[in-house]
mmCIF file of C-alpha atoms in Angstrom:
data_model
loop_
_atom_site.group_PDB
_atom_site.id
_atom_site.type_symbol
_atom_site.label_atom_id
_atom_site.label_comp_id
_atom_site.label_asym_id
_atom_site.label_seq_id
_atom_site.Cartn_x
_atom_site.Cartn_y
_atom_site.Cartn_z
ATOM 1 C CA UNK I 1 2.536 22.039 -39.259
ATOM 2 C CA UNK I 2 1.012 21.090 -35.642
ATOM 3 C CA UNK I 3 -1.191 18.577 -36.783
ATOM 4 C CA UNK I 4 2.697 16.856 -38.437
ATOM 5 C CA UNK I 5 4.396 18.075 -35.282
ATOM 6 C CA UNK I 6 4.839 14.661 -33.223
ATOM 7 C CA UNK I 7 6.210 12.704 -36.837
ATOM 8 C CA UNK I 8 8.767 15.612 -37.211
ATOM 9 C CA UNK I 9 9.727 15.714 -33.595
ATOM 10 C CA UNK I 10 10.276 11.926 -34.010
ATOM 11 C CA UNK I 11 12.376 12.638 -37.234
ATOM 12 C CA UNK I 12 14.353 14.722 -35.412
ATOM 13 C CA UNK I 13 15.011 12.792 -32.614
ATOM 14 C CA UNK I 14 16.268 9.626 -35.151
ATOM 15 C CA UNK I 15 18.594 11.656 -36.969
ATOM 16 C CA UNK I 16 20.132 13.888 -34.113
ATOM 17 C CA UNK I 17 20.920 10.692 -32.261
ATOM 18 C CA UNK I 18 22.289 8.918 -35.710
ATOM 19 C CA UNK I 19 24.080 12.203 -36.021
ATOM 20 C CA UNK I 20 25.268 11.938 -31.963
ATOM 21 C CA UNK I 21 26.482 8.740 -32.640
ATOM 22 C CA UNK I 22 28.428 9.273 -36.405
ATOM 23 C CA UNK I 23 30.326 12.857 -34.400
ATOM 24 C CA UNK I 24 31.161 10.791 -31.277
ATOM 25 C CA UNK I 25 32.394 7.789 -33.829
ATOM 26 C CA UNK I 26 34.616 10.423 -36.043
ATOM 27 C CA UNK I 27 36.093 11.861 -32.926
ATOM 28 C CA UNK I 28 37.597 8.755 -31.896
ATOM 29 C CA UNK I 29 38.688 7.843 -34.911
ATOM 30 C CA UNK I 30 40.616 11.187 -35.721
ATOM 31 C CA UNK I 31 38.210 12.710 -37.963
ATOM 32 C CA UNK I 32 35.616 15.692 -38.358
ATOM 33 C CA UNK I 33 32.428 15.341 -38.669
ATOM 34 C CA UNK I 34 31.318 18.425 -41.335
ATOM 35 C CA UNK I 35 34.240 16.936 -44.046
ATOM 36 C CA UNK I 36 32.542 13.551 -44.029
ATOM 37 C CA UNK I 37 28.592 14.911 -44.711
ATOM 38 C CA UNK I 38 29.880 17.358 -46.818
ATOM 39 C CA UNK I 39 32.662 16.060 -49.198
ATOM 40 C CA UNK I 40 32.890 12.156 -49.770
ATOM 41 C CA UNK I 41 31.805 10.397 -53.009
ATOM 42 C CA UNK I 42 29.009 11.675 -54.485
ATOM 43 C CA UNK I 43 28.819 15.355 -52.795
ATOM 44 C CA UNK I 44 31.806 16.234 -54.483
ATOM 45 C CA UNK I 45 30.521 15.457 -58.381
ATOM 46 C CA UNK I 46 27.685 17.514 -57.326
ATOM 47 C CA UNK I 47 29.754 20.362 -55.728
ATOM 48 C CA UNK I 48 31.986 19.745 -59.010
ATOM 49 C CA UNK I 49 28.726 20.634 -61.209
ATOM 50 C CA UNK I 50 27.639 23.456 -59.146
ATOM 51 C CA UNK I 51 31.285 25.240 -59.763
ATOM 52 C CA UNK I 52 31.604 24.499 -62.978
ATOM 53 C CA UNK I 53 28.739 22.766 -64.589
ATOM 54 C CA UNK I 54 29.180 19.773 -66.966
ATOM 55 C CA UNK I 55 32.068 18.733 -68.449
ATOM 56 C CA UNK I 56 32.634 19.667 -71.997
ATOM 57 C CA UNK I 57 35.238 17.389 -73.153
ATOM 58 C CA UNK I 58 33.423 14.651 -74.580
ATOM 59 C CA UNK I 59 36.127 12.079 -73.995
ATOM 60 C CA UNK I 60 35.103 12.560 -69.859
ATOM 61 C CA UNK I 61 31.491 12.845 -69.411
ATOM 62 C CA UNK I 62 30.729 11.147 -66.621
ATOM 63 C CA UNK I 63 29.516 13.711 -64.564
ATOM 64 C CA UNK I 64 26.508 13.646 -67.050
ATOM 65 C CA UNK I 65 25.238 11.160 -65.094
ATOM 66 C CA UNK I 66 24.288 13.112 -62.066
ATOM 67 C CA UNK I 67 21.145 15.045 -62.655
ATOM 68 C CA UNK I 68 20.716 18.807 -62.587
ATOM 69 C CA UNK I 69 18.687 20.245 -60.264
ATOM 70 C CA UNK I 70 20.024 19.360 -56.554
ATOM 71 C CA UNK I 71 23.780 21.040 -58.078
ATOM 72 C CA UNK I 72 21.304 24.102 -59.421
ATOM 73 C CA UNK I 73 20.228 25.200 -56.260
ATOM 74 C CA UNK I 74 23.845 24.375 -54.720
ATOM 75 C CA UNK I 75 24.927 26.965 -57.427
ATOM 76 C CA UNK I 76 22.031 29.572 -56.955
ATOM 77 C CA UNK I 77 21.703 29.501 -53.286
ATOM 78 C CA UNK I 78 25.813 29.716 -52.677
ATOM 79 C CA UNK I 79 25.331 32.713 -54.442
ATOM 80 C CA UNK I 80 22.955 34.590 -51.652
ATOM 81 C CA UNK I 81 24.138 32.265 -48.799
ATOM 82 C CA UNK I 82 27.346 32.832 -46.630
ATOM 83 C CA UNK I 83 29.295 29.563 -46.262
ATOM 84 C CA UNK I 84 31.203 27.357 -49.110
ATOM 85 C CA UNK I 85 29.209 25.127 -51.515
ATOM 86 C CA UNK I 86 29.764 22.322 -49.335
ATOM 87 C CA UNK I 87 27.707 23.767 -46.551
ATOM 88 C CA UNK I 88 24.987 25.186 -48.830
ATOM 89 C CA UNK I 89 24.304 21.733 -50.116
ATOM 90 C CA UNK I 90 24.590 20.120 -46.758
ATOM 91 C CA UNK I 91 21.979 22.515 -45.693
ATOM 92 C CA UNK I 92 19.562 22.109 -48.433
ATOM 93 C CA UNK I 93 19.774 18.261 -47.940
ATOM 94 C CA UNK I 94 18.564 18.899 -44.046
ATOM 95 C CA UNK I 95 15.995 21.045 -45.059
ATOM 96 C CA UNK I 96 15.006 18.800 -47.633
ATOM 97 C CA UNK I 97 14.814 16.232 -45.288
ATOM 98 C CA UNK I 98 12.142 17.764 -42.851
ATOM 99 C CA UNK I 99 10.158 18.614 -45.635
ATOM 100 C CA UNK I 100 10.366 15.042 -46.788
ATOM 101 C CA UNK I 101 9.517 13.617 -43.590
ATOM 102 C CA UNK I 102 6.415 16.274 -43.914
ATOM 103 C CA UNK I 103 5.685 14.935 -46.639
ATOM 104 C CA UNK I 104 5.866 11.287 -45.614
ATOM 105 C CA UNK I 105 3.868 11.355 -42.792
ATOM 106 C CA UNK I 106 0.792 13.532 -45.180
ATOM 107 C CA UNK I 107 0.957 10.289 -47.265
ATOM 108 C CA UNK I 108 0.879 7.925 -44.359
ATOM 109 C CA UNK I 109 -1.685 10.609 -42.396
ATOM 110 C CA UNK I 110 -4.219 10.132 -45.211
ATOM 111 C CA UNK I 111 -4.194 7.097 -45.838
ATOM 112 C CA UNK I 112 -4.383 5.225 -42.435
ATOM 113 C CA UNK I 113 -4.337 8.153 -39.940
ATOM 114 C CA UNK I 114 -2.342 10.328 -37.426
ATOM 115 C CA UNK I 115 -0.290 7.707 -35.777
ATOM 116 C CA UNK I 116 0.685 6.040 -38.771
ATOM 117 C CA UNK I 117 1.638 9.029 -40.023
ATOM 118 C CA UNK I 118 3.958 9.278 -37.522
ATOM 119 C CA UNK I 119 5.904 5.925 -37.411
ATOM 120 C CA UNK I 120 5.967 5.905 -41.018
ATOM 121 C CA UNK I 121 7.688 9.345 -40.689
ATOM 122 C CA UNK I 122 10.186 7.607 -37.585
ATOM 123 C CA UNK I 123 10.093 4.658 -39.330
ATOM 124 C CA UNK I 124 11.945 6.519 -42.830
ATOM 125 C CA UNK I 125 14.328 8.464 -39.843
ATOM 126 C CA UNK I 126 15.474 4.680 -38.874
ATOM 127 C CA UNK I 127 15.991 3.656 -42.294
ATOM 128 C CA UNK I 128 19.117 1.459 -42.303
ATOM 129 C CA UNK I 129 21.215 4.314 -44.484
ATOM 130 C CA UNK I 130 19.433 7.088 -43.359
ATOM 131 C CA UNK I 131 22.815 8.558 -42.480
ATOM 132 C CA UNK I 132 22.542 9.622 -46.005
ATOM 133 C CA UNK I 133 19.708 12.006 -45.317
ATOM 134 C CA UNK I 134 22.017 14.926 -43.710
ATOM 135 C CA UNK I 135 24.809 14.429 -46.191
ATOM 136 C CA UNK I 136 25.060 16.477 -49.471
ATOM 137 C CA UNK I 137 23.165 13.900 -51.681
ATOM 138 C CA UNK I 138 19.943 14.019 -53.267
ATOM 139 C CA UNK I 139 18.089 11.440 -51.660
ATOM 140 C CA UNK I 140 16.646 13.955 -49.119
ATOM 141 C CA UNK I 141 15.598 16.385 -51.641
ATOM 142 C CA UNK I 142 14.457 13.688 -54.021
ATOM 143 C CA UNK I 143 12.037 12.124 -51.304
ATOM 144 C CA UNK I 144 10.714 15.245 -50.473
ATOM 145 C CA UNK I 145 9.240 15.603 -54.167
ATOM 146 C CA UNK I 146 8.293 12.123 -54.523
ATOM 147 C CA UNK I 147 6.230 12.196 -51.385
ATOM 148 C CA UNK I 148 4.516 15.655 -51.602
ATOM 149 C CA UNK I 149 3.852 14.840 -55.496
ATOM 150 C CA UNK I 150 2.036 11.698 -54.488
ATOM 151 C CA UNK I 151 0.073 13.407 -51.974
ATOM 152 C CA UNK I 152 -1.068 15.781 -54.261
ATOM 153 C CA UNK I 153 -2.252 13.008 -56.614
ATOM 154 C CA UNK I 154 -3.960 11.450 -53.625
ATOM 155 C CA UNK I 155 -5.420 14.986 -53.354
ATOM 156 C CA UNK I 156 -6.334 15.696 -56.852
ATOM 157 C CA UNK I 157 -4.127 18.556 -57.175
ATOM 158 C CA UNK I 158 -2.939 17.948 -60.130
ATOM 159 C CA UNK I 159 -0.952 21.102 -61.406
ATOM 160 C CA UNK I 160 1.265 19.576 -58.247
ATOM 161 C CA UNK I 161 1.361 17.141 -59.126
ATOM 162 C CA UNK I 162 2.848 17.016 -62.584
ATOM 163 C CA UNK I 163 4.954 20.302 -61.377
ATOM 164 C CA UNK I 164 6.689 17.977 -58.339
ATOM 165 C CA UNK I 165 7.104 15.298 -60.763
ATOM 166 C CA UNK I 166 8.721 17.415 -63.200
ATOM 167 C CA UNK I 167 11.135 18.407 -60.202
ATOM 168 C CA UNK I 168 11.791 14.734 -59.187
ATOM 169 C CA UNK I 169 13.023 13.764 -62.768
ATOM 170 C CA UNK I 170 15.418 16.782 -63.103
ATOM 171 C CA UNK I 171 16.804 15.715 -59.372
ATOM 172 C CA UNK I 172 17.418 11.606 -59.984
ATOM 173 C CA UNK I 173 17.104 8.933 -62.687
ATOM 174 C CA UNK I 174 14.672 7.204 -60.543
ATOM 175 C CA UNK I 175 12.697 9.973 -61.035
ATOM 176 C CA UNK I 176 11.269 7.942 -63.541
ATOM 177 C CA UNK I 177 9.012 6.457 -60.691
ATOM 178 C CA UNK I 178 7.846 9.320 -59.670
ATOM 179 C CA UNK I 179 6.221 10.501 -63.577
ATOM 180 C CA UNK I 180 5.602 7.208 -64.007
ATOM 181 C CA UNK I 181 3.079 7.568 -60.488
ATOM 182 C CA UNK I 182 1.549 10.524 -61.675
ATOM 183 C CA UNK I 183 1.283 9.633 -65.135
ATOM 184 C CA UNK I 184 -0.356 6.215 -64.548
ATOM 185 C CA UNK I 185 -3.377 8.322 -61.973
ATOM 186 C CA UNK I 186 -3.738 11.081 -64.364
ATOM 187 C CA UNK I 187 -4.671 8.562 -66.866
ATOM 188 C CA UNK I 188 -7.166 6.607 -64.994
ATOM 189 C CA UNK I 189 -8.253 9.601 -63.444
ATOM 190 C CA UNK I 190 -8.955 11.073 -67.477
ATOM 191 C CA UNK I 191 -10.506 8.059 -68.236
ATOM 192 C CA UNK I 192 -13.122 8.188 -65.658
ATOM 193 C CA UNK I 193 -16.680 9.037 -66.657
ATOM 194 C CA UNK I 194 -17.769 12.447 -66.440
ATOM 195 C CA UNK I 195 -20.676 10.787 -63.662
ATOM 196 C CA UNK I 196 -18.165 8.927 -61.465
ATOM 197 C CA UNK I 197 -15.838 10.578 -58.190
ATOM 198 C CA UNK I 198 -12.530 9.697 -57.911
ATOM 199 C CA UNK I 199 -12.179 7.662 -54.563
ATOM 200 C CA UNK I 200 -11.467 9.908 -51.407
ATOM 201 C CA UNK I 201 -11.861 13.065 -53.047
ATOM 202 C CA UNK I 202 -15.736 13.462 -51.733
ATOM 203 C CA UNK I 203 -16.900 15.996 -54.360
ATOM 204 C CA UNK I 204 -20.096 17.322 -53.346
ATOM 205 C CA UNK I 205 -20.520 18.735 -57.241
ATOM 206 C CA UNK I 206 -21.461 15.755 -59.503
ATOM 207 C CA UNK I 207 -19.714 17.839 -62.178
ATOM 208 C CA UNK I 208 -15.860 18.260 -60.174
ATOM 209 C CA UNK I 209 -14.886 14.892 -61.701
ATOM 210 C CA UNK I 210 -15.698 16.319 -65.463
ATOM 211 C CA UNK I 211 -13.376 18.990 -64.386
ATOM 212 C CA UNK I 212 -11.079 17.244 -63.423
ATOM 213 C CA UNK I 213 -10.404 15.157 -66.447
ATOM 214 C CA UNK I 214 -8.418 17.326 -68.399
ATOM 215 C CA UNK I 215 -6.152 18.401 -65.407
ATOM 216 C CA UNK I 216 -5.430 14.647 -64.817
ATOM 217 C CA UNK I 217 -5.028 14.446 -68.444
ATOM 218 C CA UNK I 218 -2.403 17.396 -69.051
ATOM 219 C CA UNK I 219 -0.692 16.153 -65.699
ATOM 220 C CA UNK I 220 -0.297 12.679 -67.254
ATOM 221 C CA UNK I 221 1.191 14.019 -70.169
ATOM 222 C CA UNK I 222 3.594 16.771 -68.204
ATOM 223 C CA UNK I 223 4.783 14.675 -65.238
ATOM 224 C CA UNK I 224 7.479 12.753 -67.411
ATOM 225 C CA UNK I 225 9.100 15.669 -69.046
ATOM 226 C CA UNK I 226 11.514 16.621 -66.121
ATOM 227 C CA UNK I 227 13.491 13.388 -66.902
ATOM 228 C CA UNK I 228 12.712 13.274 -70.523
ATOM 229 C CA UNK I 229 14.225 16.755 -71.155
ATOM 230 C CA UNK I 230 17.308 15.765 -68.878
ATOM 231 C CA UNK I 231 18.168 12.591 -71.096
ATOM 232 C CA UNK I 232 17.197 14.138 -73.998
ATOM 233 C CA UNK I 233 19.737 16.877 -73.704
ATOM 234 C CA UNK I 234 22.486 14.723 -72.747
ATOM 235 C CA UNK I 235 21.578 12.621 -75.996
ATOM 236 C CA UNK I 236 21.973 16.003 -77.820
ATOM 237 C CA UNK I 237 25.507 16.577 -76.074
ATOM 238 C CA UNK I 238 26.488 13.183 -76.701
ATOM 239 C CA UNK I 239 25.245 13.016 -80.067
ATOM 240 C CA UNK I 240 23.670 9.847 -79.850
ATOM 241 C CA UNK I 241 20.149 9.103 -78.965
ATOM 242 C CA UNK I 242 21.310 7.164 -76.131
ATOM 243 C CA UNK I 243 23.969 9.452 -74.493
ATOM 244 C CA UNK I 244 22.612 8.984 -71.418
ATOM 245 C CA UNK I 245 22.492 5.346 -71.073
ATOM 246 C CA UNK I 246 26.314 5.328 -72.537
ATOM 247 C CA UNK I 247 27.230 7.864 -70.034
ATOM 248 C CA UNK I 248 26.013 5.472 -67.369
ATOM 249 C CA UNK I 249 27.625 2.445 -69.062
ATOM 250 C CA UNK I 250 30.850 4.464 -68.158
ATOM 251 C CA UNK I 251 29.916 3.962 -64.613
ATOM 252 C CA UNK I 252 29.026 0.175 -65.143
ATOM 253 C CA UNK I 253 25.548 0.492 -65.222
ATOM 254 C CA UNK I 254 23.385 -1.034 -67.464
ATOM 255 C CA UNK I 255 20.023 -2.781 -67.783
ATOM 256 C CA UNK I 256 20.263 -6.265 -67.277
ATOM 257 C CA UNK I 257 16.577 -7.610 -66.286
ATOM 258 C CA UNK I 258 18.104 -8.490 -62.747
ATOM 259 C CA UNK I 259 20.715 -10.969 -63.871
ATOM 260 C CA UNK I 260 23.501 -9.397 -62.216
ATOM 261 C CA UNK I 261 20.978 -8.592 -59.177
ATOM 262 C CA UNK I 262 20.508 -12.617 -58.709
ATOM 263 C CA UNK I 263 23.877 -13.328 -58.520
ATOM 264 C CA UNK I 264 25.314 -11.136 -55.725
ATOM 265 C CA UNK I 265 21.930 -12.173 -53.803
ATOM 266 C CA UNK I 266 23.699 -15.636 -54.302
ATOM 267 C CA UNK I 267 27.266 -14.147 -53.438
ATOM 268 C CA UNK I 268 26.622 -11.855 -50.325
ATOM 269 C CA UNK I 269 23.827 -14.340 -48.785
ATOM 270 C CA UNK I 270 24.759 -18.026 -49.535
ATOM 271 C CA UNK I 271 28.286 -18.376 -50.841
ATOM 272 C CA UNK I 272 30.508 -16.044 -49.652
ATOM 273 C CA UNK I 273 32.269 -17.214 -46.705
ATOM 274 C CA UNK I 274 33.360 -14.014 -44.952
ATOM 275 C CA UNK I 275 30.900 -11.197 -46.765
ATOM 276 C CA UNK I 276 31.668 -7.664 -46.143
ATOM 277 C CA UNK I 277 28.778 -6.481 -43.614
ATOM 278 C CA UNK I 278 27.563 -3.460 -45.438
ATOM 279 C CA UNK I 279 27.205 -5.568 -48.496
ATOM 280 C CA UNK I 280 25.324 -8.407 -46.665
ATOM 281 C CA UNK I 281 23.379 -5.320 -45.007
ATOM 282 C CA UNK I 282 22.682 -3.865 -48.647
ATOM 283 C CA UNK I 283 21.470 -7.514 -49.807
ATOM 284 C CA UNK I 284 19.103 -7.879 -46.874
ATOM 285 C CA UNK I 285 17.388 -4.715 -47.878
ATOM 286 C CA UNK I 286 16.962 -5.321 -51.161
ATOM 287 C CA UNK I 287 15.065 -8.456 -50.007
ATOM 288 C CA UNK I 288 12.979 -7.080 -47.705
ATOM 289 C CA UNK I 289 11.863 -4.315 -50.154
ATOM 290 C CA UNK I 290 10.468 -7.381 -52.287
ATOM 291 C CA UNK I 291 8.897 -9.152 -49.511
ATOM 292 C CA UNK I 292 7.678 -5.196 -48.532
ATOM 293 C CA UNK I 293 6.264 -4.438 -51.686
ATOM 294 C CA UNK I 294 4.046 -7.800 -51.930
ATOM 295 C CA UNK I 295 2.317 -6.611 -48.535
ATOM 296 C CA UNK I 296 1.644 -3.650 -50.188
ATOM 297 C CA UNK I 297 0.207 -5.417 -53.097
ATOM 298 C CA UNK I 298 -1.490 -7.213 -50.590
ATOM 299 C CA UNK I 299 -3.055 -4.474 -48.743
ATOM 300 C CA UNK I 300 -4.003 -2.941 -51.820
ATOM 301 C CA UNK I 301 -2.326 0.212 -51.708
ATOM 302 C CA UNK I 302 -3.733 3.475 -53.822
ATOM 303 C CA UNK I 303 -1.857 3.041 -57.675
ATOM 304 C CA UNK I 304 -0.016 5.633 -57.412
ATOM 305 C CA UNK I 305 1.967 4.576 -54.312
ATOM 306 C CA UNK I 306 2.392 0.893 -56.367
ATOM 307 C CA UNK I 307 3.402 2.249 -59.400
ATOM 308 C CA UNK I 308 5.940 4.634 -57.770
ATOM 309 C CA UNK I 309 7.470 1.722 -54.948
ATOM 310 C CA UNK I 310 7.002 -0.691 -58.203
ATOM 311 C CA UNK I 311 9.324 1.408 -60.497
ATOM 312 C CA UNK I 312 11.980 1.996 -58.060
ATOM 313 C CA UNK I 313 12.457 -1.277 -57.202
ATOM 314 C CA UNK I 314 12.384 -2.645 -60.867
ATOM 315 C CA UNK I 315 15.285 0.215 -62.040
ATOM 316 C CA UNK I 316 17.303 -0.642 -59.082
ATOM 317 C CA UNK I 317 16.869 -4.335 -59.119
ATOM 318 C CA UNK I 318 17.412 -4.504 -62.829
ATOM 319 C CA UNK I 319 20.555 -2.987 -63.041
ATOM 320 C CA UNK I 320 23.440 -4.332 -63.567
ATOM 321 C CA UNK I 321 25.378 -1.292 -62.289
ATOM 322 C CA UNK I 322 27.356 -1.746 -58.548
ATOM 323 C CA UNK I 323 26.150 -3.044 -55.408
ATOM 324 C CA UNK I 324 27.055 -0.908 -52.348
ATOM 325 C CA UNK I 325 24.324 1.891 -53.384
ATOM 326 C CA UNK I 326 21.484 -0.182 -53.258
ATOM 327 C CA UNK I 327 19.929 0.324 -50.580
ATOM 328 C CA UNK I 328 20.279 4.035 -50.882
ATOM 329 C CA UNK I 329 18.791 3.933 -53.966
ATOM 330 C CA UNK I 330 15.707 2.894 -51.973
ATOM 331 C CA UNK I 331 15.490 4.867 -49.791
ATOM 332 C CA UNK I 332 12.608 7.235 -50.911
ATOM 333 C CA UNK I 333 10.701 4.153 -51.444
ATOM 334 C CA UNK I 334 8.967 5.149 -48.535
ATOM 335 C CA UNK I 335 5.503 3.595 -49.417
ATOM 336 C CA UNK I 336 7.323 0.528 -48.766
ATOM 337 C CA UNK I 337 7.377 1.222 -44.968
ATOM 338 C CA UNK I 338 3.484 1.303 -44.788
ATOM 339 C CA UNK I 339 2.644 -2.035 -43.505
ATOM 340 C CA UNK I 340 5.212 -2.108 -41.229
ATOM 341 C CA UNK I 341 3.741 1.352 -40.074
ATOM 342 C CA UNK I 342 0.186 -0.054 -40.250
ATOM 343 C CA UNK I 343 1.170 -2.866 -38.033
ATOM 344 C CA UNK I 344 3.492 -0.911 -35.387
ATOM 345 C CA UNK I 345 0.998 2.022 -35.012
ATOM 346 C CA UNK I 346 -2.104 -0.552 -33.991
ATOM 347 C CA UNK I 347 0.683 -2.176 -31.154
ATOM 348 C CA UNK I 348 0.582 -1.629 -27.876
ATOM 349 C CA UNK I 349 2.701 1.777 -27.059
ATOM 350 C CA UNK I 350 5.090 -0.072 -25.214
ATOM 351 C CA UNK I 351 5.743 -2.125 -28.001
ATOM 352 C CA UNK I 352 5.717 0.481 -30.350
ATOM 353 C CA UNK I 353 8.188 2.394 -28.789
ATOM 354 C CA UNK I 354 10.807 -0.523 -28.108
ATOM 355 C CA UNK I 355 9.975 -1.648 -32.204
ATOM 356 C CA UNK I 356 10.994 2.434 -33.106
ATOM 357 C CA UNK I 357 13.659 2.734 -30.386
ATOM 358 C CA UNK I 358 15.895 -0.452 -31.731
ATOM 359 C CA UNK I 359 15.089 0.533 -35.339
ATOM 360 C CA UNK I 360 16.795 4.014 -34.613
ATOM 361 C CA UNK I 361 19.639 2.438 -32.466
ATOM 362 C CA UNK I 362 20.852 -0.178 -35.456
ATOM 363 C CA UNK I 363 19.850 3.013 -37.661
ATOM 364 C CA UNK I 364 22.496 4.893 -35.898
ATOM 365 C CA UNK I 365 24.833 2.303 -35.721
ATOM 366 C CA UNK I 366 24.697 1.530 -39.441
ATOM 367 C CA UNK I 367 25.159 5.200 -40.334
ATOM 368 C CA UNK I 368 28.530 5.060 -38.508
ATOM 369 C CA UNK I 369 29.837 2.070 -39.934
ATOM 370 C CA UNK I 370 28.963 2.800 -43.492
ATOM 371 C CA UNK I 371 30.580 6.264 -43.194
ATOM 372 C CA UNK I 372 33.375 5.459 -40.971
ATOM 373 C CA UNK I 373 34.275 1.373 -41.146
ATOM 374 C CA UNK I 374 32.610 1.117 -44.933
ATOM 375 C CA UNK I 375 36.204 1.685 -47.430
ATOM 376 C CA UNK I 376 33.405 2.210 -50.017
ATOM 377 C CA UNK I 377 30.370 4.895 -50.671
ATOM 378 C CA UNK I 378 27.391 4.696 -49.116
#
């Protein structure tokens, strides 16, 4: 916790200012600040499903598409908790986050050092939606199992591991990524000769990678079953084996190879003559998360941080589902945010603190106007 005090400081510091700035926003426009982390859009299916779980009329299963665990803990912890459901899952998300940004700046903190631990921890704070990561979504608690589940595959822990993954996929579909990460190193990490290390680990026993094997092995094969059991139970409610994929027809999202991705690039960046802002801000990101993720190809990233960034972006970019949530969607595609930290942790200080200054400023700024000026979710 001291040696990650300086990144969560910094976290901190982002989001109470973004937070400053949203409360000093609502007040002038008339409204309160708790009602709009708390209850808007997606908070209130999952507040739904913590009061009364899923719906059982099968002509109105929508809810089905939001993911169990994140309303679980809304529904446990309300029980021992003072305060409504609201406020329980608004807490949990802020937790959530600190623990992500924890778990951020291990990844970064291992990979490239201290510093870039800690603007790749700011760096996530500043996030153009970030907003998102103190309201009662699962994006906060979502990250925070991604990240420490990669660093435990970076760290060879694999009952972690496969136990964080399990956790990711019962929290979001894109959990996906996230097995898919731990599933792809637990492979190549079985498939390794009984006389070879696994890179970074520094075993002084010869025999730890022989160990190993079979953990890596049984990880592999355990990290997907979070989301697998999820899916497979709605296909049991449903009574189809693709419930789950109807269910999120319902909501006008399907798989579509990036078709539909392609043309609102086209729409938001080229044709349209008067483009909503959050849309055009939504369409940027999703560019830059390309260009982002070919730097990281570049620089040659450990697998598992490729295959999870490299997921994520192919479910959300292949989708044919709606546009506004994009970019939150992205959001614990954290990895992605490594070169940039790379390059602003070997700047000068000055620079690097003008760089993470205006990156928390249009951070803040964005988080207003997609809450407050935005007539959509974020």
């Amino acid at each position: 916790m001291r040696h990650a005090a300086p990144a969560l400081l910094g976290f901190l510091a982002v989001r109470l200012l973004g937070l400053t700035v949203l409360a000093h926003w609502a007040h002038g426009k008339g409204h309160g600040l708790w009602p709009v982390l708390a209850r808007t859009w997606d908070s209130l299916w999952y507040l739904d499903i913590a009061a009364h779980g899923y719906a059982a009329d099968p002509s109105y299963p929508r809810n089905l598409a939001f993911f169990p665990l994140f309303p679980g803990l809304v529904r446990v912890l309300s029980t021992v908790l003072p305060g409504s459901r609201a406020s329980v899952a608004l807490g949990i998300a802020v937790v959530c986050s600190l623990v992500a940004a924890w778990g951020v700046f291990a990844v970064g903190d291992r990979l490239h050092g201290r510093r870039t631990g800690t603007v790749l921890a700011v760096l996530w704070a500043a996030s153009p939606v970030a907003a998102v990561q103190w309201m009662g979504y699962t994006e906060s608690l979502f990250t925070a199992l991604a990240a420490w589940a990669l660093y435990a595959v970076l760290d060879g822990r694999w009952a972690w591991a496969a136990g964080l993954a399990v956790a990711a996929g019962l929290t979001r579909p894109t959990g996906l990524a996230v097995a898919a990460a731990v599933s792809a190193a637990g492979l190549l990490a079985a498939c390794r000769g009984p006389g070879r290390r696994e890179p970074g680990h520094g075993d002084p026993d010869p025999r730890e990678p022989a160990r190993r094997a079979p953990r890596a092995l049984v990880a592999a094969l355990t990290a997907p079953l979070g989301w697998l059991g999820y899916v497979g139970w709605v296909a049991l409610v449903r009574g189809r084996w693709d419930g789950y994929f109807e269910v999120q027809r319902r909501w006008g999202n399907q798989w579509d190879g990036g078709t539909v991705t392609l043309r609102e690039l086209r729409r938001y960046l080229v044709h349209s003559q008067a483009p909503y802002l959050f849309l055009s801000v939504v369409s940027v990101v999703l560019l830059l998360s390309v260009g982002l993720y070919l730097c990281c190809l570049a620089d040659r990233q450990p697998l598992p941080l490729l295959v999870f960034t490299g997921v994520l972006l192919l479910v959300v970019l292949g989708s044919g589902g709606v546009w506004f949530p994009r970019a939150r969607f992205l959001l614990p595609g954290f990895p992605l945010l490594l070169p940039l930290a790379v390059a602003i942790a070997r700047a000068r200080r000055h620079v690097a603190a003008l760089v993470l200054a205006g990156a928390a400023l249009a951070s803040a700024w964005l988080g207003g106007y997609m809450l407050l000026v935005w007539a959509g979710a974020p």
